[in-house]
XYZ file of C-alpha atoms in Angstrom:
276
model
C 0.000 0.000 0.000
C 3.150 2.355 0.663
C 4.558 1.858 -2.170
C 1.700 2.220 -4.001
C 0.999 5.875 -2.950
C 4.480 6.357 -3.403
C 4.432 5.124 -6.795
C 1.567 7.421 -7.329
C 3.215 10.278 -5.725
C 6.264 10.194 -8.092
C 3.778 10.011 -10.754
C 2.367 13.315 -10.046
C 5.627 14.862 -9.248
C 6.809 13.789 -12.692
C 3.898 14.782 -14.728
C 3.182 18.440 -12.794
C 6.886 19.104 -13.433
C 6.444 17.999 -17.262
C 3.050 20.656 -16.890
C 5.315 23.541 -16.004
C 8.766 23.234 -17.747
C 7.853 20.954 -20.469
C 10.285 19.378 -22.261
C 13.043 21.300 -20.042
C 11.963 19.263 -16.906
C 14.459 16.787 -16.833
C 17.138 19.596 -18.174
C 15.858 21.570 -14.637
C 15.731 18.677 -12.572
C 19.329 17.464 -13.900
C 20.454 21.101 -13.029
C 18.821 21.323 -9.967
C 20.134 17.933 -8.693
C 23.812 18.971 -9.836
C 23.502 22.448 -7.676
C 21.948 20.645 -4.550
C 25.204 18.195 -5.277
C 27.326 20.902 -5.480
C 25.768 23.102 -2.685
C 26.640 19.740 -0.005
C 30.104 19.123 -1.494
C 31.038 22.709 -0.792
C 29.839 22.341 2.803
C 32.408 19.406 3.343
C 35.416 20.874 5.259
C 38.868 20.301 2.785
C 40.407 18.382 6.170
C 38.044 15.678 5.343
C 38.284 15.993 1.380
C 42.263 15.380 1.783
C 41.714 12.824 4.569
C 39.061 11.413 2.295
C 41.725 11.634 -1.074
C 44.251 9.487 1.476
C 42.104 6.818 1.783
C 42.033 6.569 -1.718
C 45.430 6.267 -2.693
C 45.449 3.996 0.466
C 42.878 1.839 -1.391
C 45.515 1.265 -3.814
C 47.845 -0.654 -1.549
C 45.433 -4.133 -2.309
C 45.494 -4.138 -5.500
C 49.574 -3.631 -6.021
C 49.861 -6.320 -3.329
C 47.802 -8.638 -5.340
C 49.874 -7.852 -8.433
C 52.839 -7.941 -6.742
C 52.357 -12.000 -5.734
C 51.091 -12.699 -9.264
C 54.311 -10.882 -10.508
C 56.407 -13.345 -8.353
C 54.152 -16.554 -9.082
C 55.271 -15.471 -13.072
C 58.880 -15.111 -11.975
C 58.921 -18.375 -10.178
C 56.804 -20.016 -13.108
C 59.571 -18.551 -15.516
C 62.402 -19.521 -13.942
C 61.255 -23.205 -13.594
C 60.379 -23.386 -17.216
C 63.821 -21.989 -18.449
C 65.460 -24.901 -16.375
C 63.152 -27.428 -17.861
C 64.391 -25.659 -21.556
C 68.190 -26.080 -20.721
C 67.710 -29.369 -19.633
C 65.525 -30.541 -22.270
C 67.652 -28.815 -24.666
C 71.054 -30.635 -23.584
C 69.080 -33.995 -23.585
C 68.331 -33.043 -27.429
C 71.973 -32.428 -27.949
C 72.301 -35.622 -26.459
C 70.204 -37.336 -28.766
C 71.652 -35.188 -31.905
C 75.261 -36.824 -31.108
C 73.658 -40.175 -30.786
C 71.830 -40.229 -34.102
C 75.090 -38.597 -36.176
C 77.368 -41.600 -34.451
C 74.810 -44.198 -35.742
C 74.799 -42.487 -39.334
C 78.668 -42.279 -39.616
C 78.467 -45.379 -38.651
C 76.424 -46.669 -41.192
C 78.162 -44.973 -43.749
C 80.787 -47.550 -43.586
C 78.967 -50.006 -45.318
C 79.406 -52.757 -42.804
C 76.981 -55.193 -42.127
C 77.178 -55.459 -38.479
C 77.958 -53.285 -35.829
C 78.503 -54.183 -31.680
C 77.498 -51.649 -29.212
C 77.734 -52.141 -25.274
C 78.795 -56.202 -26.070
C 75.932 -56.556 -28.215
C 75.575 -57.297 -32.145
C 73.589 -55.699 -34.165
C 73.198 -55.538 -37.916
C 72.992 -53.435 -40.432
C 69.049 -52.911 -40.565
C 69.013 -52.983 -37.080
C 70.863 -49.782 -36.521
C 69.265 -48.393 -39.811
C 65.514 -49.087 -37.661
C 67.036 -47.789 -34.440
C 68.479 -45.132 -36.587
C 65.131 -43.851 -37.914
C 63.386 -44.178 -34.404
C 65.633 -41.771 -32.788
C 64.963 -39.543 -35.344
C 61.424 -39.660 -35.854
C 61.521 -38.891 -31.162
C 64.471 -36.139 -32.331
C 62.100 -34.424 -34.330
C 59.164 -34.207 -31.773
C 61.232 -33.308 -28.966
C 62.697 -30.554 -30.864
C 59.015 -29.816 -32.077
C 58.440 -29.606 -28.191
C 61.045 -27.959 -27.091
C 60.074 -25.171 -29.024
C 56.939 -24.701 -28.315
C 58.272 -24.456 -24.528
C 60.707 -21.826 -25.886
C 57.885 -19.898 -26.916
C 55.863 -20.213 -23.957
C 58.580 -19.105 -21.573
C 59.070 -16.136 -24.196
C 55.659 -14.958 -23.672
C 55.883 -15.465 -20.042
C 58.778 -13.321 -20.134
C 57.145 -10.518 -22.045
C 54.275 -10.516 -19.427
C 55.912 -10.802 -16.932
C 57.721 -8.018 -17.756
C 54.938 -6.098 -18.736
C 53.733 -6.573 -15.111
C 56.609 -5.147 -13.681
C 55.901 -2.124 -15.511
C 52.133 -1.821 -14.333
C 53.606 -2.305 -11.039
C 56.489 0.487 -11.009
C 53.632 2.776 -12.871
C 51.171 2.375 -10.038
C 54.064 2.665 -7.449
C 55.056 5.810 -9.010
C 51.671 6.912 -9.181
C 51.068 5.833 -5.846
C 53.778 8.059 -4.616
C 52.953 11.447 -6.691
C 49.108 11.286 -5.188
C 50.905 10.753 -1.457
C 53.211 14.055 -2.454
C 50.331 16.128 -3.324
C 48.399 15.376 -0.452
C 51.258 16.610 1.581
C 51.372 19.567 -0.574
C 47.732 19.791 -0.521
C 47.950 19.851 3.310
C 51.043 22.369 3.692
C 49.144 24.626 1.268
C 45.875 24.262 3.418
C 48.074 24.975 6.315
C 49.277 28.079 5.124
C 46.213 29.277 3.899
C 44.618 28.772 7.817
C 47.974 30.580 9.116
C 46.576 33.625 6.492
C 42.991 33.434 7.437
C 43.765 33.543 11.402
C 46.738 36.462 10.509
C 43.302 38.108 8.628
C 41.134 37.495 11.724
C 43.216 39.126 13.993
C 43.339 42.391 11.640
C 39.767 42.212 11.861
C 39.665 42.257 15.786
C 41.234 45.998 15.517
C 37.967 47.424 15.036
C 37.189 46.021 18.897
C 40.393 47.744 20.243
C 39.353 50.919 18.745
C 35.703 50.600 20.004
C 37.355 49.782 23.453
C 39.606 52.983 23.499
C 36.380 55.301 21.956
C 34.262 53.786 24.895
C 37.434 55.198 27.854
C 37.369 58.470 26.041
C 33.746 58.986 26.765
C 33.740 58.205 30.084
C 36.739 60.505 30.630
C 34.521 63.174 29.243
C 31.287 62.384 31.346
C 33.817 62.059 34.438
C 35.138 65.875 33.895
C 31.160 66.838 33.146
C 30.439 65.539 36.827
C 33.170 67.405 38.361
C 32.873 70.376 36.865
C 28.917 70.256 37.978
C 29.725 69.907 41.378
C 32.162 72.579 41.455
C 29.181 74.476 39.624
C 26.721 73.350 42.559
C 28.868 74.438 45.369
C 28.845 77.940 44.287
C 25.500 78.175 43.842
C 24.648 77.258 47.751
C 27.234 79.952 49.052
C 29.717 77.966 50.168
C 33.223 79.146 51.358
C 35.935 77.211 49.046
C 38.202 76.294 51.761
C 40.076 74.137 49.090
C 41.572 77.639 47.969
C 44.081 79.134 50.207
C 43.457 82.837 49.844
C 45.279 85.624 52.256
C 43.401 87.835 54.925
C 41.940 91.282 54.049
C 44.225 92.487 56.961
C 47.762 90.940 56.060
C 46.995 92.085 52.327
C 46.670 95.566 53.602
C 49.107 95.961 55.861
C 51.956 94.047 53.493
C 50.793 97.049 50.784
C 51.434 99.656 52.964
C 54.897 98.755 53.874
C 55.169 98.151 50.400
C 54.643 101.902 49.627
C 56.609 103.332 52.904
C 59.010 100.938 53.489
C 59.391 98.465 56.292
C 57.780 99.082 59.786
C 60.855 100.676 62.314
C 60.471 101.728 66.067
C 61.046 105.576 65.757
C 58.376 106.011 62.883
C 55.984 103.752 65.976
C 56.926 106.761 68.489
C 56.312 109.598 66.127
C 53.405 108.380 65.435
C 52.352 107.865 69.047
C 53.247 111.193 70.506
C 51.149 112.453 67.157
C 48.189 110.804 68.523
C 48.968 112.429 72.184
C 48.979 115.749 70.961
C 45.774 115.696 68.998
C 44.135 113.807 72.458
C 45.142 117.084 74.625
């Protein structure tokens, strides 16, 4: 029943976006799926994309392992085979000398002919003669088809090798530009914090504007006080003024000069006089 209505569902989707775009649905929908794609993919931080990209030349380590131990199967394989050709080949040698003696021997027109105490005749050797040569003939038939075969194992072999020091050498460019890709990334943080901490000047200055004003209401509030205490009458005892009296008195002996003892008893006997 779900996926019935979900079956349905699609349906509709499908045929209300063919309504609207027309024949450009799928181009939209293609589009649309390929932004929401790239939208997520730019979202993924680039530590994981390079941790991600490690794994994957990682992932390679499997498959160079598994041609590694069929490369040196092949080399085993080879080297068995040419041993099998050299010996084969000296036993055809061997053979070769054999079937030359008999012929010389034959040559000689002699009727019989005694090998390892035994007699034999004439036809006998010329039968044996034509048997070794006829088992010759495959052997060296064989023998090169086995030449051929190790040939070819050579060449793949050998083509292996090169597959494998490729993908080594491949293997170890992608690990080099990760570490590049990771000092680069590194430097490019070391930049963005070095930009970050530019940025933070505009706090220092807000700081310092934010002093300044309150330096400025502080002086407001003192010089209102000093405002307020004149207003009430009050005596500024901070000040140290002089005395009416002193101030006087230090201008007159200013203008007359310093105060002796005769001027003092002029001056009294002047007041006497006037008294009588």
């Amino acid at each position: 029943m779900f996926l019935k209505k979900s079956l349905i569902g699609a349906a509709v989707l499908v045929a209300l976006g063919t309504f609207v775009f027309g024949r450009d649905a799928l181009s939209y929908a293609t589009t649309w799926g390929g932004t929401v794609r790239d939208a997520v993919k730019s979202e993924v931080p680039l530590e994981f994309e390079i941790e991600r990209a490690r794994t994957e030349v990682e992932n390679l380590v499997p498959d160079i392992r598994d041609m590694m131990h069929v490369i040196a199967s092949a080399q085993v394989d080879v080297d068995h085979k040419a041993k099998e050709v050299e010996r084969r080949s000296d036993g055809l040698n061997s053979q070769k000398k054999a079937i030359l003696a008999l012929r010389n021997d034959l040559d000689t027109g002699r009727s019989e002919f005694v090998y390892a105490s035994h007699t034999y005749s004439a036809d006998d050797v010329r039968k044996d003669l034509e048997k070794r040569f006829k088992q010759y003939k495959v052997a060296e038939n064989s023998l090169e088809s086995d030449v051929q075969i190790l040939t070819a194992w050579k060449k793949t072999m050998t083509a292996n090798q090169e597959k494998l020091d490729t993908m080594l050498t491949a293997k170890q460019d992608l690990e080099v530009q990760i570490e590049q890709l990771e000092a680069r990334l590194r430097t490019v943080e070391a930049a963005e914090a070095t930009a970050t901490l530019t940025f933070d000047d505009s706090k220092l200055a807000k700081a310092k504007k934010l002093i300044v004003e309150l330096n400025k209401q502080l002086d407001v509030r003192e010089r209102q006080a000093s405002l307020e205490g004149q207003v009430n009458g009050l005596i500024p005892v901070e000040e140290a003024t002089e005395s009416t009296e002193a101030s006087i008195t230090n201008r007159i002996d200013d203008y007359f000069g310093p105060k002796t003892d005769t001027g003092s008893s002029s001056a009294d006997e002047s007041v006497a006089d006037n008294d009588s």
